[in-house]
mmCIF file of C-alpha atoms in Angstrom:
data_model
loop_
_atom_site.group_PDB
_atom_site.id
_atom_site.type_symbol
_atom_site.label_atom_id
_atom_site.label_comp_id
_atom_site.label_asym_id
_atom_site.label_seq_id
_atom_site.Cartn_x
_atom_site.Cartn_y
_atom_site.Cartn_z
ATOM 1 C CA UNK T 1 -11.572 222.259 -88.102
ATOM 2 C CA UNK T 2 -13.452 222.524 -84.800
ATOM 3 C CA UNK T 3 -15.968 219.695 -84.618
ATOM 4 C CA UNK T 4 -17.915 221.494 -81.892
ATOM 5 C CA UNK T 5 -18.935 224.083 -84.468
ATOM 6 C CA UNK T 6 -20.876 221.423 -86.358
ATOM 7 C CA UNK T 7 -24.337 220.214 -85.447
ATOM 8 C CA UNK T 8 -23.205 216.666 -86.219
ATOM 9 C CA UNK T 9 -20.194 214.846 -87.594
ATOM 10 C CA UNK T 10 -19.446 211.244 -88.474
ATOM 11 C CA UNK T 11 -17.127 208.629 -87.048
ATOM 12 C CA UNK T 12 -16.399 205.535 -89.127
ATOM 13 C CA UNK T 13 -13.943 202.678 -89.494
ATOM 14 C CA UNK T 14 -13.192 200.414 -92.436
ATOM 15 C CA UNK T 15 -14.850 196.987 -92.563
ATOM 16 C CA UNK T 16 -13.467 193.840 -94.192
ATOM 17 C CA UNK T 17 -14.883 194.884 -97.568
ATOM 18 C CA UNK T 18 -13.586 198.443 -97.472
ATOM 19 C CA UNK T 19 -16.980 199.897 -96.580
ATOM 20 C CA UNK T 20 -17.448 202.651 -94.007
ATOM 21 C CA UNK T 21 -19.174 201.527 -90.804
ATOM 22 C CA UNK T 22 -19.889 204.068 -88.115
ATOM 23 C CA UNK T 23 -22.201 206.661 -86.635
ATOM 24 C CA UNK T 24 -23.459 210.199 -86.998
ATOM 25 C CA UNK T 25 -22.865 211.933 -83.671
ATOM 26 C CA UNK T 26 -23.576 215.397 -82.223
ATOM 27 C CA UNK T 27 -20.878 218.048 -82.154
ATOM 28 C CA UNK T 28 -20.318 217.689 -78.402
ATOM 29 C CA UNK T 29 -18.962 214.168 -79.062
ATOM 30 C CA UNK T 30 -15.731 215.932 -79.977
ATOM 31 C CA UNK T 31 -14.826 215.827 -76.267
ATOM 32 C CA UNK T 32 -15.187 212.044 -76.285
ATOM 33 C CA UNK T 33 -12.822 211.275 -79.145
ATOM 34 C CA UNK T 34 -9.635 211.517 -77.096
ATOM 35 C CA UNK T 35 -11.002 209.257 -74.351
ATOM 36 C CA UNK T 36 -12.134 206.520 -76.750
ATOM 37 C CA UNK T 37 -15.697 206.266 -75.522
ATOM 38 C CA UNK T 38 -17.385 206.161 -78.928
ATOM 39 C CA UNK T 39 -18.830 202.688 -78.881
ATOM 40 C CA UNK T 40 -19.778 200.403 -81.762
ATOM 41 C CA UNK T 41 -20.301 196.627 -81.925
ATOM 42 C CA UNK T 42 -17.144 194.777 -82.869
ATOM 43 C CA UNK T 43 -19.251 192.752 -85.297
ATOM 44 C CA UNK T 44 -19.979 195.840 -87.426
ATOM 45 C CA UNK T 45 -16.585 195.547 -89.109
ATOM 46 C CA UNK T 46 -16.987 191.843 -89.867
ATOM 47 C CA UNK T 47 -19.992 191.636 -92.140
ATOM 48 C CA UNK T 48 -20.378 190.543 -95.735
ATOM 49 C CA UNK T 49 -20.713 192.933 -98.675
ATOM 50 C CA UNK T 50 -24.444 193.316 -97.936
ATOM 51 C CA UNK T 51 -23.885 194.187 -94.269
ATOM 52 C CA UNK T 52 -25.036 190.852 -92.820
ATOM 53 C CA UNK T 53 -23.174 188.775 -90.221
ATOM 54 C CA UNK T 54 -20.691 186.265 -91.611
ATOM 55 C CA UNK T 55 -21.817 182.848 -90.380
ATOM 56 C CA UNK T 56 -19.283 181.173 -88.123
ATOM 57 C CA UNK T 57 -16.939 184.156 -87.929
ATOM 58 C CA UNK T 58 -14.993 184.022 -84.647
ATOM 59 C CA UNK T 59 -14.560 187.784 -84.908
ATOM 60 C CA UNK T 60 -18.288 188.161 -84.287
ATOM 61 C CA UNK T 61 -19.700 185.353 -82.232
ATOM 62 C CA UNK T 62 -16.883 184.736 -79.751
ATOM 63 C CA UNK T 63 -17.359 188.304 -78.544
ATOM 64 C CA UNK T 64 -21.050 187.796 -77.794
ATOM 65 C CA UNK T 65 -21.586 190.782 -80.090
ATOM 66 C CA UNK T 66 -19.953 193.066 -77.537
ATOM 67 C CA UNK T 67 -19.131 196.704 -78.138
ATOM 68 C CA UNK T 68 -15.668 197.891 -78.986
ATOM 69 C CA UNK T 69 -14.149 201.359 -78.749
ATOM 70 C CA UNK T 70 -13.625 203.572 -81.772
ATOM 71 C CA UNK T 71 -10.526 205.754 -81.537
ATOM 72 C CA UNK T 72 -9.295 208.352 -84.061
ATOM 73 C CA UNK T 73 -6.593 207.205 -86.455
ATOM 74 C CA UNK T 74 -4.768 210.525 -86.157
ATOM 75 C CA UNK T 75 -5.873 211.675 -89.619
ATOM 76 C CA UNK T 76 -8.206 214.259 -88.110
ATOM 77 C CA UNK T 77 -11.589 215.321 -89.513
ATOM 78 C CA UNK T 78 -12.049 215.443 -93.269
ATOM 79 C CA UNK T 79 -14.926 217.054 -95.181
ATOM 80 C CA UNK T 80 -17.414 214.937 -97.137
ATOM 81 C CA UNK T 81 -18.006 217.083 -100.227
ATOM 82 C CA UNK T 82 -20.899 215.015 -101.590
ATOM 83 C CA UNK T 83 -23.191 215.845 -98.657
ATOM 84 C CA UNK T 84 -25.558 218.804 -98.807
ATOM 85 C CA UNK T 85 -24.675 219.931 -95.292
ATOM 86 C CA UNK T 86 -21.179 220.348 -93.890
ATOM 87 C CA UNK T 87 -20.675 217.157 -91.891
ATOM 88 C CA UNK T 88 -17.050 216.067 -91.390
ATOM 89 C CA UNK T 89 -15.830 212.506 -90.987
ATOM 90 C CA UNK T 90 -13.309 211.439 -88.351
ATOM 91 C CA UNK T 91 -11.620 208.189 -89.509
ATOM 92 C CA UNK T 92 -11.442 205.692 -86.666
ATOM 93 C CA UNK T 93 -9.938 202.321 -85.703
ATOM 94 C CA UNK T 94 -11.552 199.672 -83.523
ATOM 95 C CA UNK T 95 -10.177 198.488 -80.158
ATOM 96 C CA UNK T 96 -11.223 196.141 -77.399
ATOM 97 C CA UNK T 97 -12.262 197.510 -74.011
ATOM 98 C CA UNK T 98 -8.784 196.745 -72.631
ATOM 99 C CA UNK T 99 -7.080 198.736 -75.384
ATOM 100 C CA UNK T 100 -5.990 195.857 -77.612
ATOM 101 C CA UNK T 101 -6.407 196.432 -81.359
ATOM 102 C CA UNK T 102 -9.393 194.496 -82.715
ATOM 103 C CA UNK T 103 -8.212 191.821 -85.161
ATOM 104 C CA UNK T 104 -11.243 192.370 -87.392
ATOM 105 C CA UNK T 105 -10.172 195.916 -88.266
ATOM 106 C CA UNK T 106 -8.206 195.680 -91.557
ATOM 107 C CA UNK T 107 -6.320 198.876 -90.777
ATOM 108 C CA UNK T 108 -4.732 197.135 -87.780
ATOM 109 C CA UNK T 109 -3.743 194.269 -90.084
ATOM 110 C CA UNK T 110 -1.840 196.675 -92.320
ATOM 111 C CA UNK T 111 -0.183 198.345 -89.325
ATOM 112 C CA UNK T 112 1.037 194.914 -88.181
ATOM 113 C CA UNK T 113 2.562 194.217 -91.594
ATOM 114 C CA UNK T 114 4.268 197.616 -91.731
ATOM 115 C CA UNK T 115 5.652 197.044 -88.212
ATOM 116 C CA UNK T 116 7.443 193.967 -89.575
ATOM 117 C CA UNK T 117 9.098 196.147 -92.210
ATOM 118 C CA UNK T 118 10.077 198.677 -89.553
ATOM 119 C CA UNK T 119 11.721 195.900 -87.554
ATOM 120 C CA UNK T 120 14.196 195.637 -90.462
ATOM 121 C CA UNK T 121 14.699 199.394 -90.490
ATOM 122 C CA UNK T 122 12.645 199.700 -93.681
ATOM 123 C CA UNK T 123 9.908 202.107 -94.745
ATOM 124 C CA UNK T 124 7.196 201.294 -97.286
ATOM 125 C CA UNK T 125 6.035 203.912 -99.795
ATOM 126 C CA UNK T 126 2.935 203.068 -101.822
ATOM 127 C CA UNK T 127 0.516 204.413 -104.419
ATOM 128 C CA UNK T 128 -2.720 203.167 -105.944
ATOM 129 C CA UNK T 129 -4.342 203.538 -109.347
ATOM 130 C CA UNK T 130 -8.104 203.000 -109.129
ATOM 131 C CA UNK T 131 -10.391 202.119 -112.013
ATOM 132 C CA UNK T 132 -14.131 202.584 -111.705
ATOM 133 C CA UNK T 133 -17.108 202.477 -114.045
ATOM 134 C CA UNK T 134 -19.918 205.011 -114.207
ATOM 135 C CA UNK T 135 -23.278 203.308 -114.709
ATOM 136 C CA UNK T 136 -27.010 203.945 -114.645
ATOM 137 C CA UNK T 137 -28.367 202.231 -111.553
ATOM 138 C CA UNK T 138 -31.911 201.150 -112.345
ATOM 139 C CA UNK T 139 -33.436 198.842 -109.776
ATOM 140 C CA UNK T 140 -31.822 195.398 -109.780
ATOM 141 C CA UNK T 141 -29.829 195.967 -112.956
ATOM 142 C CA UNK T 142 -26.935 198.090 -114.112
ATOM 143 C CA UNK T 143 -26.947 199.674 -117.546
ATOM 144 C CA UNK T 144 -24.289 201.634 -119.383
ATOM 145 C CA UNK T 145 -24.002 205.254 -118.416
ATOM 146 C CA UNK T 146 -25.733 207.941 -120.451
ATOM 147 C CA UNK T 147 -23.793 210.710 -122.132
ATOM 148 C CA UNK T 148 -24.593 213.821 -120.057
ATOM 149 C CA UNK T 149 -24.656 215.923 -123.232
ATOM 150 C CA UNK T 150 -27.019 213.818 -125.350
ATOM 151 C CA UNK T 151 -28.841 211.780 -122.708
ATOM 152 C CA UNK T 152 -28.260 208.635 -124.795
ATOM 153 C CA UNK T 153 -26.437 205.498 -123.555
ATOM 154 C CA UNK T 154 -22.787 205.466 -124.577
ATOM 155 C CA UNK T 155 -22.434 202.702 -127.166
ATOM 156 C CA UNK T 156 -18.722 201.998 -127.285
ATOM 157 C CA UNK T 157 -15.540 202.514 -125.286
ATOM 158 C CA UNK T 158 -13.173 205.295 -126.276
ATOM 159 C CA UNK T 159 -9.864 204.785 -124.502
ATOM 160 C CA UNK T 160 -7.927 207.938 -123.534
ATOM 161 C CA UNK T 161 -10.685 210.015 -125.104
ATOM 162 C CA UNK T 162 -10.771 213.725 -124.440
ATOM 163 C CA UNK T 163 -14.382 213.705 -125.639
ATOM 164 C CA UNK T 164 -15.343 211.364 -122.792
ATOM 165 C CA UNK T 165 -13.415 213.552 -120.380
ATOM 166 C CA UNK T 166 -15.319 216.598 -121.640
ATOM 167 C CA UNK T 167 -18.689 214.860 -121.327
ATOM 168 C CA UNK T 168 -18.066 214.061 -117.668
ATOM 169 C CA UNK T 169 -16.076 217.198 -116.860
ATOM 170 C CA UNK T 170 -18.425 218.461 -114.093
ATOM 171 C CA UNK T 171 -18.076 215.134 -112.255
ATOM 172 C CA UNK T 172 -14.307 214.946 -112.730
ATOM 173 C CA UNK T 173 -13.827 218.573 -111.682
ATOM 174 C CA UNK T 174 -15.876 217.939 -108.544
ATOM 175 C CA UNK T 175 -13.726 214.858 -107.943
ATOM 176 C CA UNK T 176 -10.481 216.848 -108.077
ATOM 177 C CA UNK T 177 -11.996 219.550 -105.863
ATOM 178 C CA UNK T 178 -13.102 216.882 -103.386
ATOM 179 C CA UNK T 179 -9.673 215.254 -103.326
ATOM 180 C CA UNK T 180 -8.054 218.617 -102.599
ATOM 181 C CA UNK T 181 -10.502 219.295 -99.772
ATOM 182 C CA UNK T 182 -9.963 215.824 -98.253
ATOM 183 C CA UNK T 183 -6.170 215.862 -98.612
ATOM 184 C CA UNK T 184 -6.108 213.042 -101.181
ATOM 185 C CA UNK T 185 -3.203 213.458 -103.661
ATOM 186 C CA UNK T 186 -5.025 212.830 -106.968
ATOM 187 C CA UNK T 187 -2.757 212.869 -110.004
ATOM 188 C CA UNK T 188 -3.780 211.868 -113.533
ATOM 189 C CA UNK T 189 -7.272 210.899 -114.685
ATOM 190 C CA UNK T 190 -7.915 209.012 -117.920
ATOM 191 C CA UNK T 191 -10.847 207.463 -119.712
ATOM 192 C CA UNK T 192 -10.175 203.750 -119.883
ATOM 193 C CA UNK T 193 -11.038 200.863 -122.215
ATOM 194 C CA UNK T 194 -14.509 200.191 -120.810
ATOM 195 C CA UNK T 195 -17.696 202.148 -121.460
ATOM 196 C CA UNK T 196 -17.911 204.887 -118.837
ATOM 197 C CA UNK T 197 -14.690 203.666 -117.246
ATOM 198 C CA UNK T 198 -12.107 206.009 -115.741
ATOM 199 C CA UNK T 199 -8.851 205.614 -113.855
ATOM 200 C CA UNK T 200 -7.411 208.033 -111.310
ATOM 201 C CA UNK T 201 -3.870 207.730 -109.997
ATOM 202 C CA UNK T 202 -3.034 208.739 -106.433
ATOM 203 C CA UNK T 203 0.479 209.944 -105.642
ATOM 204 C CA UNK T 204 3.000 207.786 -103.802
ATOM 205 C CA UNK T 205 3.348 208.345 -100.052
ATOM 206 C CA UNK T 206 3.576 206.489 -96.729
ATOM 207 C CA UNK T 207 1.821 203.142 -97.218
ATOM 208 C CA UNK T 208 -0.659 203.534 -94.341
ATOM 209 C CA UNK T 209 -1.651 207.006 -95.519
ATOM 210 C CA UNK T 210 -1.986 205.653 -99.063
ATOM 211 C CA UNK T 211 -4.397 202.978 -97.839
ATOM 212 C CA UNK T 212 -6.453 205.521 -95.882
ATOM 213 C CA UNK T 213 -6.608 207.799 -98.927
ATOM 214 C CA UNK T 214 -7.733 204.930 -101.161
ATOM 215 C CA UNK T 215 -10.574 204.135 -98.748
ATOM 216 C CA UNK T 216 -11.669 207.773 -98.647
ATOM 217 C CA UNK T 217 -11.305 208.175 -102.413
ATOM 218 C CA UNK T 218 -13.711 205.335 -103.150
ATOM 219 C CA UNK T 219 -16.349 206.894 -100.896
ATOM 220 C CA UNK T 220 -15.813 210.255 -102.592
ATOM 221 C CA UNK T 221 -16.259 208.816 -106.093
ATOM 222 C CA UNK T 222 -19.440 206.962 -105.132
ATOM 223 C CA UNK T 223 -20.928 209.993 -103.381
ATOM 224 C CA UNK T 224 -20.171 212.455 -106.173
ATOM 225 C CA UNK T 225 -21.472 210.073 -108.840
ATOM 226 C CA UNK T 226 -24.830 209.929 -107.055
ATOM 227 C CA UNK T 227 -24.936 213.714 -107.015
ATOM 228 C CA UNK T 228 -24.325 213.730 -110.767
ATOM 229 C CA UNK T 229 -27.273 211.492 -111.625
ATOM 230 C CA UNK T 230 -25.457 208.193 -112.125
ATOM 231 C CA UNK T 231 -23.634 205.613 -110.020
ATOM 232 C CA UNK T 232 -20.025 204.493 -109.755
ATOM 233 C CA UNK T 233 -18.864 200.946 -109.209
ATOM 234 C CA UNK T 234 -15.416 199.572 -108.472
ATOM 235 C CA UNK T 235 -16.527 195.952 -108.940
ATOM 236 C CA UNK T 236 -14.165 193.816 -110.981
ATOM 237 C CA UNK T 237 -16.581 193.072 -113.827
ATOM 238 C CA UNK T 238 -19.693 195.289 -114.037
ATOM 239 C CA UNK T 239 -20.512 194.029 -117.541
ATOM 240 C CA UNK T 240 -19.586 190.577 -118.835
ATOM 241 C CA UNK T 241 -18.654 191.754 -122.330
ATOM 242 C CA UNK T 242 -16.770 194.902 -121.321
ATOM 243 C CA UNK T 243 -13.455 195.664 -119.680
ATOM 244 C CA UNK T 244 -13.266 195.107 -115.946
ATOM 245 C CA UNK T 245 -11.943 197.350 -113.191
ATOM 246 C CA UNK T 246 -8.597 196.866 -111.528
ATOM 247 C CA UNK T 247 -6.634 198.557 -108.782
ATOM 248 C CA UNK T 248 -2.917 198.762 -109.362
ATOM 249 C CA UNK T 249 -0.721 199.018 -106.281
ATOM 250 C CA UNK T 250 2.840 200.314 -106.505
ATOM 251 C CA UNK T 251 5.185 200.097 -103.591
ATOM 252 C CA UNK T 252 8.811 200.763 -102.799
ATOM 253 C CA UNK T 253 10.751 199.572 -99.775
ATOM 254 C CA UNK T 254 13.377 202.017 -98.546
ATOM 255 C CA UNK T 255 16.169 201.528 -96.036
ATOM 256 C CA UNK T 256 17.107 204.012 -93.320
ATOM 257 C CA UNK T 257 19.209 206.014 -95.805
ATOM 258 C CA UNK T 258 16.355 206.179 -98.316
ATOM 259 C CA UNK T 259 17.867 203.578 -100.637
ATOM 260 C CA UNK T 260 15.838 200.974 -102.532
ATOM 261 C CA UNK T 261 16.318 197.669 -100.685
ATOM 262 C CA UNK T 262 15.855 195.720 -103.942
ATOM 263 C CA UNK T 263 18.519 197.587 -105.917
ATOM 264 C CA UNK T 264 22.165 196.573 -105.801
ATOM 265 C CA UNK T 265 23.101 198.453 -108.962
ATOM 266 C CA UNK T 266 22.957 195.368 -111.192
ATOM 267 C CA UNK T 267 20.552 194.457 -113.978
ATOM 268 C CA UNK T 268 19.243 191.448 -112.052
ATOM 269 C CA UNK T 269 18.637 192.885 -108.586
ATOM 270 C CA UNK T 270 19.675 191.425 -105.271
ATOM 271 C CA UNK T 271 18.595 188.449 -103.176
ATOM 272 C CA UNK T 272 15.960 190.553 -101.407
ATOM 273 C CA UNK T 273 14.295 191.262 -104.747
ATOM 274 C CA UNK T 274 14.349 187.611 -105.745
ATOM 275 C CA UNK T 275 12.916 186.584 -102.377
ATOM 276 C CA UNK T 276 10.112 189.151 -102.744
ATOM 277 C CA UNK T 277 9.216 187.798 -106.193
ATOM 278 C CA UNK T 278 9.319 184.231 -104.877
ATOM 279 C CA UNK T 279 6.989 185.185 -102.043
ATOM 280 C CA UNK T 280 4.506 186.697 -104.503
ATOM 281 C CA UNK T 281 4.603 183.545 -106.628
ATOM 282 C CA UNK T 282 4.185 181.301 -103.594
ATOM 283 C CA UNK T 283 1.195 183.236 -102.289
ATOM 284 C CA UNK T 284 -0.526 183.946 -105.591
ATOM 285 C CA UNK T 285 -2.450 180.661 -105.806
#
């Protein structure tokens, strides 16, 4: 994909809440991507869920609200299928002027964790399963989604229902088409135990790529839902009396030979497995 052939494209990085923060830029900005001269305030990645500064955050105010440099992650441009006009996105990461990774960029945080695995000669493979709820977005309130066939609010959940899948088939088909276009490995889709709730499983792959795909997938779902006349939310509990949304994360840790570092062939696992479980228990609170 030649970005210069587009009137505009987008550059964006991930903020602390998983939201896209960036700019729409003209096609001739393609020449600037390799030199890292796309500027954006460092503070843009360190805002609350509403986009406002986080009071007292050292990631904002110690910088004097200075600009940082956005540099491509290496993913390359991806299409944004929910937009009316072809306008690719180039995923970016944030750096200081001197080239240091900006600590407020969560992608850098994940890279640092994965580097610690690599220091042991290990490779992390991960996958996510994302639940989301389709809703009618009416002003300050959310209401249950309407059946596209009847136009009436759906009254009850229908877990693993093919009827629900049929009702929302145009949206789900567009979602699979969008995933294919964006290089997101979507696997199974199911209707879940909440009203208007669905789950889509992404295939296992390199952990950093899996995180990038999860970020892009959420934007795709939200954009396509708007195009379909409703909204999509990934919030944990859209409705107090209905099932909430979760995101399941699967990961494997492989050694240099591709072996599972937790598996010693026994029924109980090895010390590495027990230490991993202990670490989860210690950090859970």
